[in-house]
JSON list of C-alpha atoms in Angstrom, two decimals:
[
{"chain": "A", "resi": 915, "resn": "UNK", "atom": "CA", "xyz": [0.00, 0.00, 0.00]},
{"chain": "A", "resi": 916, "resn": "UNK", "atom": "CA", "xyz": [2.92, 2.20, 0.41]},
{"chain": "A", "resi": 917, "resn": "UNK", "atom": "CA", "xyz": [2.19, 5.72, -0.89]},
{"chain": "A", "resi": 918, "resn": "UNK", "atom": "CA", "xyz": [-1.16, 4.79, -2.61]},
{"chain": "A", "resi": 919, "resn": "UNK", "atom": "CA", "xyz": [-3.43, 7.41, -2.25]},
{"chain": "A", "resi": 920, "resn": "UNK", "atom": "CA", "xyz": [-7.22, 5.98, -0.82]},
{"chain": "A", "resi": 921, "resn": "UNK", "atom": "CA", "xyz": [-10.33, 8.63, -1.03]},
{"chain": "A", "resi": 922, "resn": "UNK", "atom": "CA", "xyz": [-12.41, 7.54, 2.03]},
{"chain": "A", "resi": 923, "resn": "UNK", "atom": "CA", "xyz": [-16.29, 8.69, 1.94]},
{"chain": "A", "resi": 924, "resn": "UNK", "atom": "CA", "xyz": [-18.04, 8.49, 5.54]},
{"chain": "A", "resi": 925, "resn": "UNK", "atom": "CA", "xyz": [-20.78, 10.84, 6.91]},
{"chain": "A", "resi": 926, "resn": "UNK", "atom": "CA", "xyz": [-20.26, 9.35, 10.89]},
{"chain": "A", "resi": 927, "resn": "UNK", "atom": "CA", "xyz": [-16.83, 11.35, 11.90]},
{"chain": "A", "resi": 928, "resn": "UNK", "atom": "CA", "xyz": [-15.40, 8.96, 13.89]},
{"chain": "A", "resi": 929, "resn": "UNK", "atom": "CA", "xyz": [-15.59, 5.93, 11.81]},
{"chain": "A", "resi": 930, "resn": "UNK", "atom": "CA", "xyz": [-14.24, 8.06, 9.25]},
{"chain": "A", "resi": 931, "resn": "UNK", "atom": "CA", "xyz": [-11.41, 8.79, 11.48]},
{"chain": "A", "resi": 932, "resn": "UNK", "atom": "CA", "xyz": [-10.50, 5.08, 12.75]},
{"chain": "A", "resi": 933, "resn": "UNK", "atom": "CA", "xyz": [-10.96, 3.92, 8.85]},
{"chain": "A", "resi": 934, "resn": "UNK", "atom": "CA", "xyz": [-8.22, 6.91, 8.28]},
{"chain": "A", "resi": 935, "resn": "UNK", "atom": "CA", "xyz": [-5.82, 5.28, 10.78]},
{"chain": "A", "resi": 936, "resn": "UNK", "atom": "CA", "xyz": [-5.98, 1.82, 9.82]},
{"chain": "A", "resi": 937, "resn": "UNK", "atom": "CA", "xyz": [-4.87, 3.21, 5.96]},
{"chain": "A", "resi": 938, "resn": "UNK", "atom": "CA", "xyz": [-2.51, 5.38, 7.40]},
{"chain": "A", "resi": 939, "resn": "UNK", "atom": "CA", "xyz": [-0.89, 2.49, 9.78]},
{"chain": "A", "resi": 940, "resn": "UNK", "atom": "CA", "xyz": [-0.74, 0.33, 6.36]},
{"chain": "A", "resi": 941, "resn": "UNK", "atom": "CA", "xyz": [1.29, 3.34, 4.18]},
{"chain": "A", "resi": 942, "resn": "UNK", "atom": "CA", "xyz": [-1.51, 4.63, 2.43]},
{"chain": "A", "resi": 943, "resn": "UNK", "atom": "CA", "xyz": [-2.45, 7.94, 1.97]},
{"chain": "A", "resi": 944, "resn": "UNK", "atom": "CA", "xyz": [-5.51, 9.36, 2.85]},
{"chain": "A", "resi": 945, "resn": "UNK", "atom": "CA", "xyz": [-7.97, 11.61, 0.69]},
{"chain": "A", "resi": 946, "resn": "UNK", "atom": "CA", "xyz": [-10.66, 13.03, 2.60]},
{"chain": "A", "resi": 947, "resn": "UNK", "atom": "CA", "xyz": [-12.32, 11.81, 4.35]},
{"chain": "A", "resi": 948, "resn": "UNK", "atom": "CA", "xyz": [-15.14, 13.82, 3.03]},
{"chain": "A", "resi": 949, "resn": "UNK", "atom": "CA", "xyz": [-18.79, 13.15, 4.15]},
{"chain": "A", "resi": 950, "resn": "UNK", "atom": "CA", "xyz": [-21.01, 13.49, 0.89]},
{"chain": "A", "resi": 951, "resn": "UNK", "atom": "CA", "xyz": [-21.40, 13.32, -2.66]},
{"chain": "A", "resi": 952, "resn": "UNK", "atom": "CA", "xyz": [-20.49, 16.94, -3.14]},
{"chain": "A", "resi": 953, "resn": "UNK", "atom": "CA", "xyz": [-17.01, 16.58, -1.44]},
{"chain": "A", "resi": 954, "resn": "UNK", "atom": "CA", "xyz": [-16.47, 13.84, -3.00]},
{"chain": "A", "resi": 955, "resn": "UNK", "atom": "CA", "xyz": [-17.03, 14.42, -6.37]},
{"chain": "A", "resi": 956, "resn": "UNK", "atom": "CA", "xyz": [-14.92, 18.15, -5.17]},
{"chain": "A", "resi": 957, "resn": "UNK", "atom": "CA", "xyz": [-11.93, 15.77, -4.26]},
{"chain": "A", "resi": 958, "resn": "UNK", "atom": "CA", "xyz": [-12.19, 13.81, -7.77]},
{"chain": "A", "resi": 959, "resn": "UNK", "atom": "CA", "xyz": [-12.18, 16.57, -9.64]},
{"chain": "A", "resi": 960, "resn": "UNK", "atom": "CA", "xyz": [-8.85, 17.74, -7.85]},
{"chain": "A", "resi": 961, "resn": "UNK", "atom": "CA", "xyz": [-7.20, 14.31, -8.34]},
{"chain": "A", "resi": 962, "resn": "UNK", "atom": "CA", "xyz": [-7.85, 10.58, -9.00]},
{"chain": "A", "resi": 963, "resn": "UNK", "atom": "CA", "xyz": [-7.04, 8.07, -5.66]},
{"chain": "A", "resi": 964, "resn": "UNK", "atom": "CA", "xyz": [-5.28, 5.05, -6.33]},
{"chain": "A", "resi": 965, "resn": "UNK", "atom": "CA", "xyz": [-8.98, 3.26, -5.01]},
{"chain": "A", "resi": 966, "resn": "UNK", "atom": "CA", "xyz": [-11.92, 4.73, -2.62]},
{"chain": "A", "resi": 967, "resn": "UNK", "atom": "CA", "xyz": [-13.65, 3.23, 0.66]},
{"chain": "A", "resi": 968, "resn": "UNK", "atom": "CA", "xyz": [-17.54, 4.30, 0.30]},
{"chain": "A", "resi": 969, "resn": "UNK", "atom": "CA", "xyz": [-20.00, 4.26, 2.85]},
{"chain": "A", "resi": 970, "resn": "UNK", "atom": "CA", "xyz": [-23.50, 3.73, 1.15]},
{"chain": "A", "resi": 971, "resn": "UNK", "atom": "CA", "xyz": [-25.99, 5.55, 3.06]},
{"chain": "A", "resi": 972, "resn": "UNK", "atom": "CA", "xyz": [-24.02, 9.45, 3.51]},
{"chain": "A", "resi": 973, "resn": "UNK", "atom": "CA", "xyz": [-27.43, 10.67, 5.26]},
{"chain": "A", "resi": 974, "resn": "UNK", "atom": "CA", "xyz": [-30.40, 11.51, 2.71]},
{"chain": "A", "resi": 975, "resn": "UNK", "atom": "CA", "xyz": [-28.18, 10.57, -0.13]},
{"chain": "A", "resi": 976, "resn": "UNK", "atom": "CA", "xyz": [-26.29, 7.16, -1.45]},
{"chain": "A", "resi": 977, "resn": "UNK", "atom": "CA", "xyz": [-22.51, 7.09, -2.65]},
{"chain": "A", "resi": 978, "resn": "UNK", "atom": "CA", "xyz": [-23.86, 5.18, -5.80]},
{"chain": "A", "resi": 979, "resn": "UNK", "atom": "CA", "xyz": [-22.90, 8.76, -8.01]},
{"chain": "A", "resi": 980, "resn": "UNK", "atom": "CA", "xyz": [-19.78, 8.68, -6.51]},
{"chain": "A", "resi": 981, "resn": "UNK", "atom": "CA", "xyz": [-19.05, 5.03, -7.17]},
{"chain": "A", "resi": 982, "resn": "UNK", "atom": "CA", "xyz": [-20.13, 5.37, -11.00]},
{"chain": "A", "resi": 983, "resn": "UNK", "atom": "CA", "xyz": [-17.80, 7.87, -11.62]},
{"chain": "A", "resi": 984, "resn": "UNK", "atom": "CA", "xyz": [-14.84, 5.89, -9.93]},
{"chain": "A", "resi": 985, "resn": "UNK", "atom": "CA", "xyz": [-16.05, 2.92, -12.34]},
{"chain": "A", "resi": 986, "resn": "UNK", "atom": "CA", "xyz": [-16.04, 5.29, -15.29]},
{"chain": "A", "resi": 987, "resn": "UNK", "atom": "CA", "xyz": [-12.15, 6.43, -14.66]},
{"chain": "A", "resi": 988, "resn": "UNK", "atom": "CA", "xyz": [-11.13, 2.18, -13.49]},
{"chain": "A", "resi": 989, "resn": "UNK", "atom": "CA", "xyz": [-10.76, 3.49, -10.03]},
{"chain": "A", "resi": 990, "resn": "UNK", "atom": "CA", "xyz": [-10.90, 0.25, -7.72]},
{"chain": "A", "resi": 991, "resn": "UNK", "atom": "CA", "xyz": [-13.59, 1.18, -5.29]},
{"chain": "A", "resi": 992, "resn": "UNK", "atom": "CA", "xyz": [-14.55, -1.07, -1.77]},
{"chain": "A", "resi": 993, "resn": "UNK", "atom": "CA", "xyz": [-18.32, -0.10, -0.44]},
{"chain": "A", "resi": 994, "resn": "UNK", "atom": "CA", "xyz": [-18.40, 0.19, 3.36]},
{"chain": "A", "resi": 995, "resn": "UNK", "atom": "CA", "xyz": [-21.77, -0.47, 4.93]},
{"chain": "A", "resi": 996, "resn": "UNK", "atom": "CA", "xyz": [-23.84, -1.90, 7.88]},
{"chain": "A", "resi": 997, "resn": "UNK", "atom": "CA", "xyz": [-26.49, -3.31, 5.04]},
{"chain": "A", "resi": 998, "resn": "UNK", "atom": "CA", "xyz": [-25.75, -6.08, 3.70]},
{"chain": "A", "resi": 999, "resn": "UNK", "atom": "CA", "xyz": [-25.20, -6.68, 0.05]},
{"chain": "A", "resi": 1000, "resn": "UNK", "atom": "CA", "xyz": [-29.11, -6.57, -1.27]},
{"chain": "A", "resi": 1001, "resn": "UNK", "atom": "CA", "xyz": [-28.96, -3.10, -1.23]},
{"chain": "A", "resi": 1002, "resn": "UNK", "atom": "CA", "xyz": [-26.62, -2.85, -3.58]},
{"chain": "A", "resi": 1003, "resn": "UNK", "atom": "CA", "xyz": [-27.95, -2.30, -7.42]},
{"chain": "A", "resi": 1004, "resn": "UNK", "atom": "CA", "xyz": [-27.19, -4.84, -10.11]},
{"chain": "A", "resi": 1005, "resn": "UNK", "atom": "CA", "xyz": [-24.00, -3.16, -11.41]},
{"chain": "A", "resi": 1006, "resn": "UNK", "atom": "CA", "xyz": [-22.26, -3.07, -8.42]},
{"chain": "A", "resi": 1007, "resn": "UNK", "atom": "CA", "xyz": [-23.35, -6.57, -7.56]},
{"chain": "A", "resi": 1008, "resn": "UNK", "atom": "CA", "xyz": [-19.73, -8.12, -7.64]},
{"chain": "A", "resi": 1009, "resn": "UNK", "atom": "CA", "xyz": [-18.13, -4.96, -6.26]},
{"chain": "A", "resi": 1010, "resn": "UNK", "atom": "CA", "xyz": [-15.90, -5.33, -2.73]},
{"chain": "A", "resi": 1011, "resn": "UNK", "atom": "CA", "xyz": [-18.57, -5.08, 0.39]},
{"chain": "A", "resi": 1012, "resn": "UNK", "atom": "CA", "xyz": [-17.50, -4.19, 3.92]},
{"chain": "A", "resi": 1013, "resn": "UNK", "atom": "CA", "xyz": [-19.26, -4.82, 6.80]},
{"chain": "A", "resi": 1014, "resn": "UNK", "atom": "CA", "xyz": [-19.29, -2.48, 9.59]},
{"chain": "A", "resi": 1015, "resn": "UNK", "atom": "CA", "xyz": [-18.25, -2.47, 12.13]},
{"chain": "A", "resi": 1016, "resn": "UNK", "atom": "CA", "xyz": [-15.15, -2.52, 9.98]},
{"chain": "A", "resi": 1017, "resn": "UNK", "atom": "CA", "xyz": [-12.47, -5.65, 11.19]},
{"chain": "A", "resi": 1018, "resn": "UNK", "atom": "CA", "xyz": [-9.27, -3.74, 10.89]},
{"chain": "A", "resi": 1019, "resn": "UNK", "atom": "CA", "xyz": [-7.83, -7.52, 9.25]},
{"chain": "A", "resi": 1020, "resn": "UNK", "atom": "CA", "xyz": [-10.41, -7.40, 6.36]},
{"chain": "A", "resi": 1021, "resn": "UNK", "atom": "CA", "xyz": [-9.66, -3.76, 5.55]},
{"chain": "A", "resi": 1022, "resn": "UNK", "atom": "CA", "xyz": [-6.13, -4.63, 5.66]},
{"chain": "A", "resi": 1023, "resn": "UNK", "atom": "CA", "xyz": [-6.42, -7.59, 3.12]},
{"chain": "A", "resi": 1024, "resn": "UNK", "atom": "CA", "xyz": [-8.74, -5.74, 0.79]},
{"chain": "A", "resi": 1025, "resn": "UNK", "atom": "CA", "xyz": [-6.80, -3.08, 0.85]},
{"chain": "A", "resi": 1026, "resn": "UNK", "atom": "CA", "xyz": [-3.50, -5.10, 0.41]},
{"chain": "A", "resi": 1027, "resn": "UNK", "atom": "CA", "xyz": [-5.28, -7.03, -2.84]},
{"chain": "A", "resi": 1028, "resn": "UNK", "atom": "CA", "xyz": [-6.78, -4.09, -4.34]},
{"chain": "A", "resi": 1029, "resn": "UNK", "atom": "CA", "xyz": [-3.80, -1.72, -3.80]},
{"chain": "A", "resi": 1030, "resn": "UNK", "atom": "CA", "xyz": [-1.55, -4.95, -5.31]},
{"chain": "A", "resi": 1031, "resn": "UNK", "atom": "CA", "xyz": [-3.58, -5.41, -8.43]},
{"chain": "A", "resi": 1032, "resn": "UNK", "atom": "CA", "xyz": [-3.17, -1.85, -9.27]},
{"chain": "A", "resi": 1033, "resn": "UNK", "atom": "CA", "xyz": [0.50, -1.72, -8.59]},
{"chain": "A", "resi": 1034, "resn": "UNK", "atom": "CA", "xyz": [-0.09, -4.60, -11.03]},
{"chain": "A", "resi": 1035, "resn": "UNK", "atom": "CA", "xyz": [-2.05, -2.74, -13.52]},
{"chain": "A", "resi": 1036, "resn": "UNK", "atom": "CA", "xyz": [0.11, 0.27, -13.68]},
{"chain": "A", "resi": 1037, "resn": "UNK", "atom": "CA", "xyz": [2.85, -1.29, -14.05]},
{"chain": "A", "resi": 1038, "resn": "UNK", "atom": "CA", "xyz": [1.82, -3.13, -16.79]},
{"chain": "A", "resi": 1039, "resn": "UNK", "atom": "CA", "xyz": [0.46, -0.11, -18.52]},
{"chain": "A", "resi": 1040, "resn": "UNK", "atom": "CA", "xyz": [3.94, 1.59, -18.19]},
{"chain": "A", "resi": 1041, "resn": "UNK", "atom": "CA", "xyz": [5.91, -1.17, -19.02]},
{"chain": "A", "resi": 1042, "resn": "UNK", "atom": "CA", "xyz": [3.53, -1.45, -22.49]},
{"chain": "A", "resi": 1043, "resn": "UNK", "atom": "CA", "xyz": [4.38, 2.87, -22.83]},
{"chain": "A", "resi": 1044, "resn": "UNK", "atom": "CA", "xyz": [7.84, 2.04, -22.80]},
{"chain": "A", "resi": 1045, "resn": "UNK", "atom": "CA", "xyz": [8.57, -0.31, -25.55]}
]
């Protein structure tokens, strides 16, 4: 995870602020955390995260806008929730799902995987520019 940047959208303060630890106490770095839609799509207009944590429910609004947009641009995206996945809509269906409260070993590993398989990715895509 070291230096991959991870946008982390959460309304509730302080589980914003313990899911900002855990990425900081695994190298990544933080983006945010911002607590709607607005702020969010603020922060992705400013730059692109390496992959995003999303709460669903951000008070009388869903993160589903922000999530399409990270899906538009092939930004890896996790979905952090206390529903359980039947709220999510079809196209997200095989997306990463979260349970809260969050175990600080499952962030970890998703984390790990997803910030691996981009390494993976970009480095593939810049090995392929440089021939």
């Amino acid at each position: 995870m070291d230096g991959l940047s991870v946008l982390i959208v959460e309304d509730d303060w302080l589980v914003a602020d313990a899911i900002e630890r855990q990425v900081d106490e695994i190298g990544g770095w933080v983006v945010g955390p911002v607590a709607s839609v607005a702020e969010a799509m603020l922060a992705l207009s400013r730059a692109m995260p390496d992959l995003a944590l999303l709460d669903i429910n951000l008070g009388r609004e869903t993160s589903y806008a922000i999530a399409d947009a990270l899906a538009a641009r092939g930004t890896p995206f996790i979905f952090v929730t206390a529903y359980d996945r039947s709220i999510l809509p079809d196209r997200f269906a095989k997306r990463p799902l979260l349970s809260k409260p969050l175990s600080s070993a499952e962030l970890r590993k998703e984390l790990v995987e997803i910030g691996l398989a981009h390494r993976s990715t970009s480095a593939d895509a810049t090995h392929g520019q440089q021939r």
